[in-house]
Coordinates of C-alpha atoms in Angstrom, one line a residue:
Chain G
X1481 CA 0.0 0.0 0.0
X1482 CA 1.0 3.5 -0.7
X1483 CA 1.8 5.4 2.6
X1484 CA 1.2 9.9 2.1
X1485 CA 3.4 11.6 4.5
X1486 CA 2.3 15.7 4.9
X1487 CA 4.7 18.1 6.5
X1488 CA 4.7 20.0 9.0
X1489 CA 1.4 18.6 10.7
X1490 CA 1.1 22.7 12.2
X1491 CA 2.2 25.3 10.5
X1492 CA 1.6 28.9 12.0
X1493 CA 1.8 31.7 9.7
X1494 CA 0.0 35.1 8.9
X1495 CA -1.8 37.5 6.8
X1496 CA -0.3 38.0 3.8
X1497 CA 2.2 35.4 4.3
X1498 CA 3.8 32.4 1.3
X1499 CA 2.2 29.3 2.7
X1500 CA 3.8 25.8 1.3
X1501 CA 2.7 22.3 2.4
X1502 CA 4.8 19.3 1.7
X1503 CA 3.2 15.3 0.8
X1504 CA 5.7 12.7 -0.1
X1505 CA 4.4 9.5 -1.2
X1506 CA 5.7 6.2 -0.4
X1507 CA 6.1 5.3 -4.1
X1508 CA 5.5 6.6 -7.2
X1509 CA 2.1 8.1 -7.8
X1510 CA 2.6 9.9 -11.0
X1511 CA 0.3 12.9 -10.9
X1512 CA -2.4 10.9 -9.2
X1513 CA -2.5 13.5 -5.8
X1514 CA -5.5 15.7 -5.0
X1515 CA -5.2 18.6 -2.1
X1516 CA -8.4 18.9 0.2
X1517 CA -8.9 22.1 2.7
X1518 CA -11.1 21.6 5.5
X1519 CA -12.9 23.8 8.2
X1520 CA -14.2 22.8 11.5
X1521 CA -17.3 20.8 11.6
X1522 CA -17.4 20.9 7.3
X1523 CA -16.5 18.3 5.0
X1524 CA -13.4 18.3 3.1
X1525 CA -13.4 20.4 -0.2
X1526 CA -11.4 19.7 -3.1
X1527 CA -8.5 22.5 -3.9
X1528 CA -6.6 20.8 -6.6
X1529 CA -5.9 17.4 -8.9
X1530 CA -3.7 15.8 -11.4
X1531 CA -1.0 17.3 -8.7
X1532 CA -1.2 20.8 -10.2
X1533 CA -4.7 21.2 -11.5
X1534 CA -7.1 24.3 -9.7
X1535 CA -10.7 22.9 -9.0
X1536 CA -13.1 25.6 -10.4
X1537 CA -13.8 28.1 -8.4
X1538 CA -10.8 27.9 -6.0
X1539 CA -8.7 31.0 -5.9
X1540 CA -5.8 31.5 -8.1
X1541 CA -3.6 32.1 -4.9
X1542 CA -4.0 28.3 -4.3
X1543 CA -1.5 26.0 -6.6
X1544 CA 0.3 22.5 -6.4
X1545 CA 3.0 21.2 -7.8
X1546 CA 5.1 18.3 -8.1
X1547 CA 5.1 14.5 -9.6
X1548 CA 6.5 11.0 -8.6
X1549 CA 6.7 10.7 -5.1
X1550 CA 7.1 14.2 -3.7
X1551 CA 4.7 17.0 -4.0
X1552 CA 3.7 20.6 -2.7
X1553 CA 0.3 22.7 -1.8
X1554 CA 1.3 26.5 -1.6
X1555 CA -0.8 29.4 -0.9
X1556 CA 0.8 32.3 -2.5
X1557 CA -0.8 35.3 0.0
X1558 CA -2.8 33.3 3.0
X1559 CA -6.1 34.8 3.5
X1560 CA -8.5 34.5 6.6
X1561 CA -11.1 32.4 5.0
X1562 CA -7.6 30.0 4.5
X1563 CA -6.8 29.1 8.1
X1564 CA -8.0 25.5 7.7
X1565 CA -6.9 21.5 7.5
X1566 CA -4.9 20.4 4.5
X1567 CA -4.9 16.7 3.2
X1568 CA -3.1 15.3 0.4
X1569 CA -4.4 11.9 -1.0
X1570 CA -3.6 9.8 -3.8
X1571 CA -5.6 8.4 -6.8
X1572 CA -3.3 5.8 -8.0
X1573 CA -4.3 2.5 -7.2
X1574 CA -6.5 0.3 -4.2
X1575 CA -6.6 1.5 -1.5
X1576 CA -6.5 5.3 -1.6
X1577 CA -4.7 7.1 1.1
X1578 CA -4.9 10.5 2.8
X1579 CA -1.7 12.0 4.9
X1580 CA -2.2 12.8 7.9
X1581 CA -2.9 16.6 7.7
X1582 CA -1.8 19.8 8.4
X1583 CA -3.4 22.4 10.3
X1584 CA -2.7 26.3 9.5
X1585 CA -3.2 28.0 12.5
X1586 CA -3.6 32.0 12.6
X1587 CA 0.6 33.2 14.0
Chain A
X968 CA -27.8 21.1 -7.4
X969 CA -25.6 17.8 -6.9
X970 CA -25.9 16.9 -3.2
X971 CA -25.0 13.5 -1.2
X972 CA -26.8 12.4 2.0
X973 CA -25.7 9.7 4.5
X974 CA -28.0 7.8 6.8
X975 CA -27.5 4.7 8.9
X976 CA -25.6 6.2 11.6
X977 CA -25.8 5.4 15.2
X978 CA -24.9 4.0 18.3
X979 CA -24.1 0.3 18.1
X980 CA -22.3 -2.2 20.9
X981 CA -18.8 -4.1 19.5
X982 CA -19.2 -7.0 17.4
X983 CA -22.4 -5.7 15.9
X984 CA -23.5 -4.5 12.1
X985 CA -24.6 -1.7 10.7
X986 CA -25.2 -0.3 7.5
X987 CA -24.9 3.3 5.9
X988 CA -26.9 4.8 2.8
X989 CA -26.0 7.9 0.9
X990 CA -28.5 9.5 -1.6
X991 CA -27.1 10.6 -4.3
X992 CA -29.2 13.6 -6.4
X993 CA -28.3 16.2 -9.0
X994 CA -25.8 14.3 -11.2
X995 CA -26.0 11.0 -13.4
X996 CA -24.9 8.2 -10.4
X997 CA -24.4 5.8 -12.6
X998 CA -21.4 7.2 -14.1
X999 CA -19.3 7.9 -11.2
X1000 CA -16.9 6.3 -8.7
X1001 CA -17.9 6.7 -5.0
X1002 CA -15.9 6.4 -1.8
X1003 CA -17.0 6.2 1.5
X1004 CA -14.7 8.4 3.6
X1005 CA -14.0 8.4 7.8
X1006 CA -13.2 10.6 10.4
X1007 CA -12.3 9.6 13.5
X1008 CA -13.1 12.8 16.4
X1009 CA -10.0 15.1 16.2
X1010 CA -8.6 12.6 13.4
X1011 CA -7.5 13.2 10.0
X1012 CA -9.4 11.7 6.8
X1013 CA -9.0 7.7 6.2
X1014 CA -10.2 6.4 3.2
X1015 CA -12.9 3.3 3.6
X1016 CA -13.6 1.6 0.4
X1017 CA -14.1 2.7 -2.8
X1018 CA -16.6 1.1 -5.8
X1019 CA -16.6 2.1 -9.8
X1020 CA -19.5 2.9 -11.3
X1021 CA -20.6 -0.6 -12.9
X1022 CA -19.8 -2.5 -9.3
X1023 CA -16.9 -3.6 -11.5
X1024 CA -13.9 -2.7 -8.9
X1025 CA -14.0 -2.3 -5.1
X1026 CA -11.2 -1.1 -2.9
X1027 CA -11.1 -1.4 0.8
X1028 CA -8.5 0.1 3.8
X1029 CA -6.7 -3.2 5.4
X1030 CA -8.2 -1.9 8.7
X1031 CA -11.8 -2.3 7.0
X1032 CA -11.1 -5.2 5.1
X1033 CA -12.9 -8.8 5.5
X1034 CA -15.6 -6.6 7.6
X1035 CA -16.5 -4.2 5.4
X1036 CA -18.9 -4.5 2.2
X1037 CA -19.2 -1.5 -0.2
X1038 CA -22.6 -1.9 -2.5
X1039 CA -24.5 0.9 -4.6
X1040 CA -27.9 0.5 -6.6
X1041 CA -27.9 2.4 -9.7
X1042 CA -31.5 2.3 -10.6
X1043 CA -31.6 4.0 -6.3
X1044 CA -29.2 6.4 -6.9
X1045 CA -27.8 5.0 -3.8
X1046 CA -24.3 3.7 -2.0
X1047 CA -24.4 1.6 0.7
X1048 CA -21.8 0.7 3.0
X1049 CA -22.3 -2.7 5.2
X1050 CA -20.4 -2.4 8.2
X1051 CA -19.7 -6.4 10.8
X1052 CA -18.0 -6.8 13.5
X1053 CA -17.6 -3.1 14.3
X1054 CA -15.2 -2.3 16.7
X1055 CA -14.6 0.5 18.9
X1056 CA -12.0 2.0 16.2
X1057 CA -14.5 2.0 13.8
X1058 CA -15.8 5.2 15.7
X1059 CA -16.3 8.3 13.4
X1060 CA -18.5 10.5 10.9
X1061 CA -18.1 8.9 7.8
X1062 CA -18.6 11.0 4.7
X1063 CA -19.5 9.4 1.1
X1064 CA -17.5 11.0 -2.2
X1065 CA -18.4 11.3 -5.2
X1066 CA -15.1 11.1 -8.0
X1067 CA -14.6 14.1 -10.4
X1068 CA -15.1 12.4 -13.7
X1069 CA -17.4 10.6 -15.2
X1070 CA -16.4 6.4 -15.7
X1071 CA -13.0 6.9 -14.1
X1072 CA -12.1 3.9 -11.4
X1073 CA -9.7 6.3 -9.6
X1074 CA -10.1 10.1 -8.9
X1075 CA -10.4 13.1 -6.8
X1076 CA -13.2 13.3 -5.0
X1077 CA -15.2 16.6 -5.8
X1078 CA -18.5 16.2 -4.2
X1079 CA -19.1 15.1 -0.3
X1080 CA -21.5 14.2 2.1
X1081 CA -22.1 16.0 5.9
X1082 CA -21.7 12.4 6.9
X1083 CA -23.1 10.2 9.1
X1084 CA -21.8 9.4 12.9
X1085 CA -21.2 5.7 14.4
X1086 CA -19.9 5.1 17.6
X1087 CA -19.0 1.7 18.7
X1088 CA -19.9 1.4 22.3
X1089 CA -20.8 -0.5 24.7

């Protein structure tokens, strides 16, 4: 099974502030890795896919890059509607796997 | 409006069953992947089981597998997760997905449930 690790699991920044996430995979995943944000009490919404691909409707200040086995979410200018739960999961094969999160807490 | 509803949830003793709907509206079911999603309280996400569209492949986490059953009726617009032996870990909200694109086995998930809450309790 392929194992996601995120980094760092809290990550305190503000206002303003470049914002970048880190998910390694335990093998290669190709561009099979999707980015989630989540808010208290919400379910998770979907930022980006194919590694490096904006959902509609999610701000431009939101992008991902990467491919094979290590991968990054940044947020170019972190706004307060961005203080939230980020997951990384992968698409690639049985069974599909989250990491473990990362919170962005308000600095 | 494309919207997913769970159902089934509850409070259920170790070693029982259980089994969780989700109603699927606003988007041709039949042509999309679903996943059924957990959340342990204060947890991250953990991925359940998946099934493509046409039943044809099913996916389940090794913690889930052997007690799990994934199942969806087309003609319902409904997924259905059937859940033995349940086991205090197995307490969370679980959330069903639905995949971005139409008659792809794996994908982002675009679309998701509130969820529904078990807790395995005795």
């Amino acid at each position: 099974d392929i194992q996601m690790t995120q980094s760092p699991s809290t990550l305190s920044a503000s206002v303003g502030d470049r914002v970048t996430i880190t998910c390694r995979a335990s093998q290669s995943i190709s561009s099979w890795l999707a980015w989630y944000q989540q808010k208290p009490g919400k379910a998770p919404k979907l930022l980006i896919y194919e590694a490096s691909t904006l959902e509609s409707g999610v701000p431009s200040r939101f992008s991902g890059s990467g491919s094979g086995t290590d991968f990054t979410l940044t947020i170019s200018s972190l706004q307060p509607d961005d203080f939230a739960t980020y997951y990384c999961q992968h698409y690639n094969s049985n069974p599909l796997t989250f990491g473990g999160g990362t919170r962005v807490e308000i600095k | 409006e494309v919207q997913l509803v769970e159902s089934g949830g509850g409070l259920v003793q170790p070693g029982r069953s259980l089994r969780l709907s989700c109603a699927a509206s606003g988007f041709t079911f039949g042509d999309y992947t679903m996943h059924w999603v957990r959340q342990a309280p204060g947890k991250g996400l953990e991925w359940v089981s998946g099934i493509s569209w046409n039943s044809g492949n099913m996916g389940y986490a090794d913690s889930v597998k052997g007690r799990f059953t994934i199942s969806r009726d087309n003609a319902k617009n409904s997924l259905y997760l059937q859940m033995n032996s349940l086991r205090t870990e197995d307490t969370a909200l679980y959330h069903c997905a639905k995949v971005l694109r139409r008659r792809i086995p794996y994908d982002a998930s675009d679309v998701w449930g509130q969820g529904t809450m078990v807790t395995v309790s005795s």
